[in-house]
PDB file of C-alpha atoms in Angstrom:
ATOM      1  CA  PRO A  17      38.471 -24.848 -35.328  1.00 75.00           C
ATOM      2  CA  CYS A  18      35.543 -26.062 -37.478  1.00 83.00           C
ATOM      3  CA  ALA A  19      37.472 -29.217 -38.269  1.00 85.00           C
ATOM      4  CA  HIS A  20      36.852 -30.338 -34.665  1.00 91.00           C
ATOM      5  CA  GLY A  21      33.120 -29.771 -34.956  1.00 96.00           C
ATOM      6  CA  ALA A  22      32.885 -27.042 -32.292  1.00 97.00           C
ATOM      7  CA  TYR A  23      34.829 -24.218 -30.708  1.00 97.00           C
ATOM      8  CA  GLU A  24      34.370 -21.518 -28.095  1.00 97.00           C
ATOM      9  CA  LEU A  25      33.231 -18.400 -29.884  1.00 97.00           C
ATOM     10  CA  VAL A  26      32.684 -16.100 -26.898  1.00 97.00           C
ATOM     11  CA  ALA A  27      34.501 -16.778 -23.647  1.00 96.00           C
ATOM     12  CA  SER A  28      32.905 -15.998 -20.293  1.00 95.00           C
ATOM     13  CA  GLN A  29      34.069 -13.274 -18.006  1.00 91.00           C
ATOM     14  CA  GLY A  30      34.980 -15.375 -14.998  1.00 92.00           C
ATOM     15  CA  GLU A  31      34.066 -19.001 -14.412  1.00 96.00           C
ATOM     16  CA  ALA A  32      31.133 -19.887 -16.645  1.00 97.00           C
ATOM     17  CA  LYS A  33      27.896 -20.806 -14.931  1.00 97.00           C
ATOM     18  CA  VAL A  34      26.198 -21.352 -18.285  1.00 98.00           C
ATOM     19  CA  SER A  35      27.415 -22.752 -21.599  1.00 98.00           C
ATOM     20  CA  LEU A  36      25.368 -21.988 -24.685  1.00 98.00           C
ATOM     21  CA  PHE A  37      25.706 -24.321 -27.676  1.00 98.00           C
ATOM     22  CA  ALA A  38      24.373 -23.408 -31.108  1.00 97.00           C
ATOM     23  CA  SER A  39      24.928 -23.968 -34.812  1.00 92.00           C
ATOM     24  CA  GLY A  40      24.179 -21.912 -37.866  1.00 89.00           C
ATOM     25  CA  SER A  41      21.779 -18.985 -37.505  1.00 89.00           C
ATOM     26  CA  GLU A  42      21.128 -19.949 -33.890  1.00 94.00           C
ATOM     27  CA  VAL A  43      24.631 -18.723 -32.935  1.00 96.00           C
ATOM     28  CA  GLU A  44      23.316 -15.178 -33.233  1.00 96.00           C
ATOM     29  CA  ILE A  45      20.657 -16.000 -30.632  1.00 96.00           C
ATOM     30  CA  ALA A  46      23.286 -17.552 -28.315  1.00 98.00           C
ATOM     31  CA  VAL A  47      25.476 -14.442 -28.564  1.00 98.00           C
ATOM     32  CA  ALA A  48      22.506 -12.169 -27.764  1.00 98.00           C
ATOM     33  CA  ALA A  49      21.557 -14.376 -24.819  1.00 98.00           C
ATOM     34  CA  GLN A  50      25.136 -14.388 -23.529  1.00 98.00           C
ATOM     35  CA  LYS A  51      25.152 -10.613 -23.632  1.00 97.00           C
ATOM     36  CA  GLN A  52      21.918 -10.462 -21.648  1.00 98.00           C
ATOM     37  CA  LEU A  53      23.209 -12.967 -19.107  1.00 98.00           C
ATOM     38  CA  THR A  54      26.435 -10.940 -18.664  1.00 97.00           C
ATOM     39  CA  GLU A  55      24.323  -7.809 -18.063  1.00 96.00           C
ATOM     40  CA  ARG A  56      22.585  -9.767 -15.284  1.00 96.00           C
ATOM     41  CA  GLY A  57      25.898 -10.783 -13.737  1.00 96.00           C
ATOM     42  CA  VAL A  58      25.781 -14.386 -14.956  1.00 97.00           C
ATOM     43  CA  ALA A  59      29.075 -15.599 -16.449  1.00 98.00           C
ATOM     44  CA  SER A  60      28.362 -17.555 -19.616  1.00 98.00           C
ATOM     45  CA  ARG A  61      30.083 -18.667 -22.774  1.00 98.00           C
ATOM     46  CA  VAL A  62      29.028 -19.400 -26.348  1.00 98.00           C
ATOM     47  CA  VAL A  63      30.200 -22.493 -28.206  1.00 98.00           C
ATOM     48  CA  SER A  64      29.619 -22.632 -31.957  1.00 98.00           C
ATOM     49  CA  VAL A  65      28.866 -26.180 -33.081  1.00 97.00           C
ATOM     50  CA  PRO A  66      29.026 -26.219 -36.892  1.00 95.00           C
ATOM     51  CA  SER A  67      29.111 -30.054 -36.896  1.00 95.00           C
ATOM     52  CA  LEU A  68      27.704 -32.048 -34.003  1.00 94.00           C
ATOM     53  CA  GLU A  69      28.838 -35.211 -35.768  1.00 95.00           C
ATOM     54  CA  LEU A  70      32.488 -34.056 -35.953  1.00 96.00           C
ATOM     55  CA  LEU A  71      32.426 -32.909 -32.324  1.00 96.00           C
ATOM     56  CA  LEU A  72      31.145 -36.274 -31.136  1.00 95.00           C
ATOM     57  CA  ALA A  73      33.865 -38.023 -33.167  1.00 96.00           C
ATOM     58  CA  GLN A  74      36.647 -36.138 -31.287  1.00 96.00           C
ATOM     59  CA  PRO A  75      38.639 -37.806 -28.504  1.00 96.00           C
ATOM     60  CA  ALA A  76      36.975 -37.581 -25.107  1.00 96.00           C
ATOM     61  CA  ASP A  77      39.453 -35.026 -23.731  1.00 96.00           C
ATOM     62  CA  ARG A  78      38.914 -32.643 -26.663  1.00 95.00           C
ATOM     63  CA  ARG A  79      35.108 -32.983 -26.381  1.00 95.00           C
ATOM     64  CA  LYS A  80      35.303 -32.325 -22.652  1.00 95.00           C
ATOM     65  CA  ALA A  81      37.476 -29.242 -23.168  1.00 95.00           C
ATOM     66  CA  VAL A  82      35.030 -27.741 -25.682  1.00 96.00           C
ATOM     67  CA  ILE A  83      31.928 -28.645 -23.655  1.00 96.00           C
ATOM     68  CA  GLY A  84      33.404 -27.279 -20.476  1.00 96.00           C
ATOM     69  CA  ASN A  85      32.335 -27.518 -16.858  1.00 95.00           C
ATOM     70  CA  ALA A  86      29.504 -24.975 -16.565  1.00 97.00           C
ATOM     71  CA  PRO A  87      26.720 -26.444 -14.400  1.00 96.00           C
ATOM     72  CA  VAL A  88      24.046 -25.238 -16.875  1.00 97.00           C
ATOM     73  CA  LYS A  89      24.286 -26.329 -20.481  1.00 98.00           C
ATOM     74  CA  ILE A  90      21.805 -25.100 -23.100  1.00 98.00           C
ATOM     75  CA  ALA A  91      21.504 -26.130 -26.722  1.00 97.00           C
ATOM     76  CA  ILE A  92      19.797 -23.791 -29.153  1.00 96.00           C
ATOM     77  CA  GLU A  93      18.615 -25.432 -32.367  1.00 90.00           C
ATOM     78  CA  ALA A  94      15.885 -24.700 -34.896  1.00 85.00           C
ATOM     79  CA  ALA A  95      15.213 -28.408 -35.025  1.00 80.00           C
ATOM     80  CA  VAL A  96      14.533 -31.158 -32.525  1.00 75.00           C
ATOM     81  CA  ARG A  97      16.702 -32.135 -29.538  1.00 82.00           C
ATOM     82  CA  TRP A  98      18.005 -35.321 -31.150  1.00 84.00           C
ATOM     83  CA  GLY A  99      21.756 -35.628 -30.681  1.00 89.00           C
ATOM     84  CA  TRP A 100      22.219 -32.712 -28.323  1.00 93.00           C
ATOM     85  CA  ASP A 101      22.044 -34.809 -25.117  1.00 94.00           C
ATOM     86  CA  ALA A 102      25.614 -35.977 -25.922  1.00 94.00           C
ATOM     87  CA  VAL A 103      26.673 -32.354 -25.345  1.00 95.00           C
ATOM     88  CA  ILE A 104      24.262 -30.925 -22.776  1.00 96.00           C
ATOM     89  CA  GLY A 105      23.424 -34.155 -20.962  1.00 93.00           C
ATOM     90  CA  PRO A 106      19.919 -35.545 -20.420  1.00 86.00           C
ATOM     91  CA  ASP A 107      19.220 -32.845 -17.839  1.00 89.00           C
ATOM     92  CA  GLY A 108      20.483 -29.998 -20.025  1.00 94.00           C
ATOM     93  CA  GLU A 109      18.154 -27.339 -21.368  1.00 95.00           C
ATOM     94  CA  PHE A 110      17.046 -27.307 -24.987  1.00 94.00           C
ATOM     95  CA  VAL A 111      15.603 -24.273 -26.723  1.00 94.00           C
ATOM     96  CA  GLY A 112      14.293 -25.428 -30.057  1.00 87.00           C
ATOM     97  CA  MET A 113      11.489 -27.153 -31.889  1.00 78.00           C
ATOM     98  CA  HIS A 114       9.478 -30.021 -30.516  1.00 68.00           C
ATOM     99  CA  GLY A 115       7.890 -30.979 -33.788  1.00 64.00           C
ATOM    100  CA  PHE A 116       7.950 -30.385 -37.533  1.00 64.00           C
ATOM    101  CA  GLY A 117       5.624 -29.058 -40.166  1.00 60.00           C
ATOM    102  CA  ALA A 118       5.765 -25.266 -39.929  1.00 64.00           C
ATOM    103  CA  SER A 119       6.804 -23.121 -42.873  1.00 67.00           C
ATOM    104  CA  ALA A 120       7.536 -19.398 -42.756  1.00 66.00           C
ATOM    105  CA  PRO A 121      10.489 -17.030 -42.734  1.00 68.00           C
ATOM    106  CA  ALA A 122      13.113 -18.057 -40.148  1.00 71.00           C
ATOM    107  CA  LYS A 123      12.519 -14.969 -38.008  1.00 73.00           C
ATOM    108  CA  ASP A 124       8.805 -15.789 -37.777  1.00 72.00           C
ATOM    109  CA  LEU A 125       9.441 -19.464 -37.024  1.00 73.00           C
ATOM    110  CA  PHE A 126      11.987 -18.693 -34.301  1.00 78.00           C
ATOM    111  CA  LYS A 127       9.492 -16.429 -32.566  1.00 78.00           C
ATOM    112  CA  HIS A 128       6.631 -18.936 -33.002  1.00 72.00           C
ATOM    113  CA  PHE A 129       8.628 -21.797 -31.512  1.00 76.00           C
ATOM    114  CA  GLY A 130      10.198 -19.668 -28.763  1.00 80.00           C
ATOM    115  CA  ILE A 131      13.727 -19.874 -30.161  1.00 88.00           C
ATOM    116  CA  THR A 132      14.769 -16.495 -28.844  1.00 94.00           C
ATOM    117  CA  ALA A 133      17.501 -14.972 -26.727  1.00 96.00           C
ATOM    118  CA  GLU A 134      14.887 -14.222 -24.064  1.00 96.00           C
ATOM    119  CA  ALA A 135      13.845 -17.915 -23.944  1.00 95.00           C
ATOM    120  CA  VAL A 136      17.501 -18.907 -23.520  1.00 97.00           C
ATOM    121  CA  VAL A 137      18.031 -16.380 -20.723  1.00 97.00           C
ATOM    122  CA  ASN A 138      14.874 -17.513 -18.968  1.00 96.00           C
ATOM    123  CA  ALA A 139      15.940 -21.177 -19.200  1.00 96.00           C
ATOM    124  CA  ALA A 140      19.369 -20.298 -17.769  1.00 97.00           C
ATOM    125  CA  LEU A 141      17.989 -18.256 -14.898  1.00 97.00           C
ATOM    126  CA  LYS A 142      15.431 -20.938 -14.073  1.00 96.00           C
ATOM    127  CA  ARG A 143      18.163 -23.601 -13.865  1.00 94.00           C
ATOM    128  CA  LEU A 144      20.439 -21.393 -11.757  1.00 95.00           C
ATOM    129  CA  GLY A 145      17.556 -20.920  -9.330  1.00 86.00           C
TER     130      GLY A 145
END
């Protein structure tokens, strides 16, 4: 599935209200957030995006199938938002960095920039109202 740039890693139980998109080490955060959302009764799914470039190069129907129809879409990225709007839309949520220049172990940086499962859950719950 990596050849298509993205694939559903964890399906939702029921119709997804939230889709979580992440690549690399951020997938672990997405899976933890999905678990917390499920515990709160919010159906969500996790999509691993090893290559945003390959995903965006796919035919529209394949992209749409992977992105899905969940009303809330959240990208999780230890970088800036650039490129993610093609997946989550301009009104999608982004949990990631809003600047550059920090250097530390990844765990410390994720906490410093708020790239955590809790931040993802809070963003989802806020959007669901």
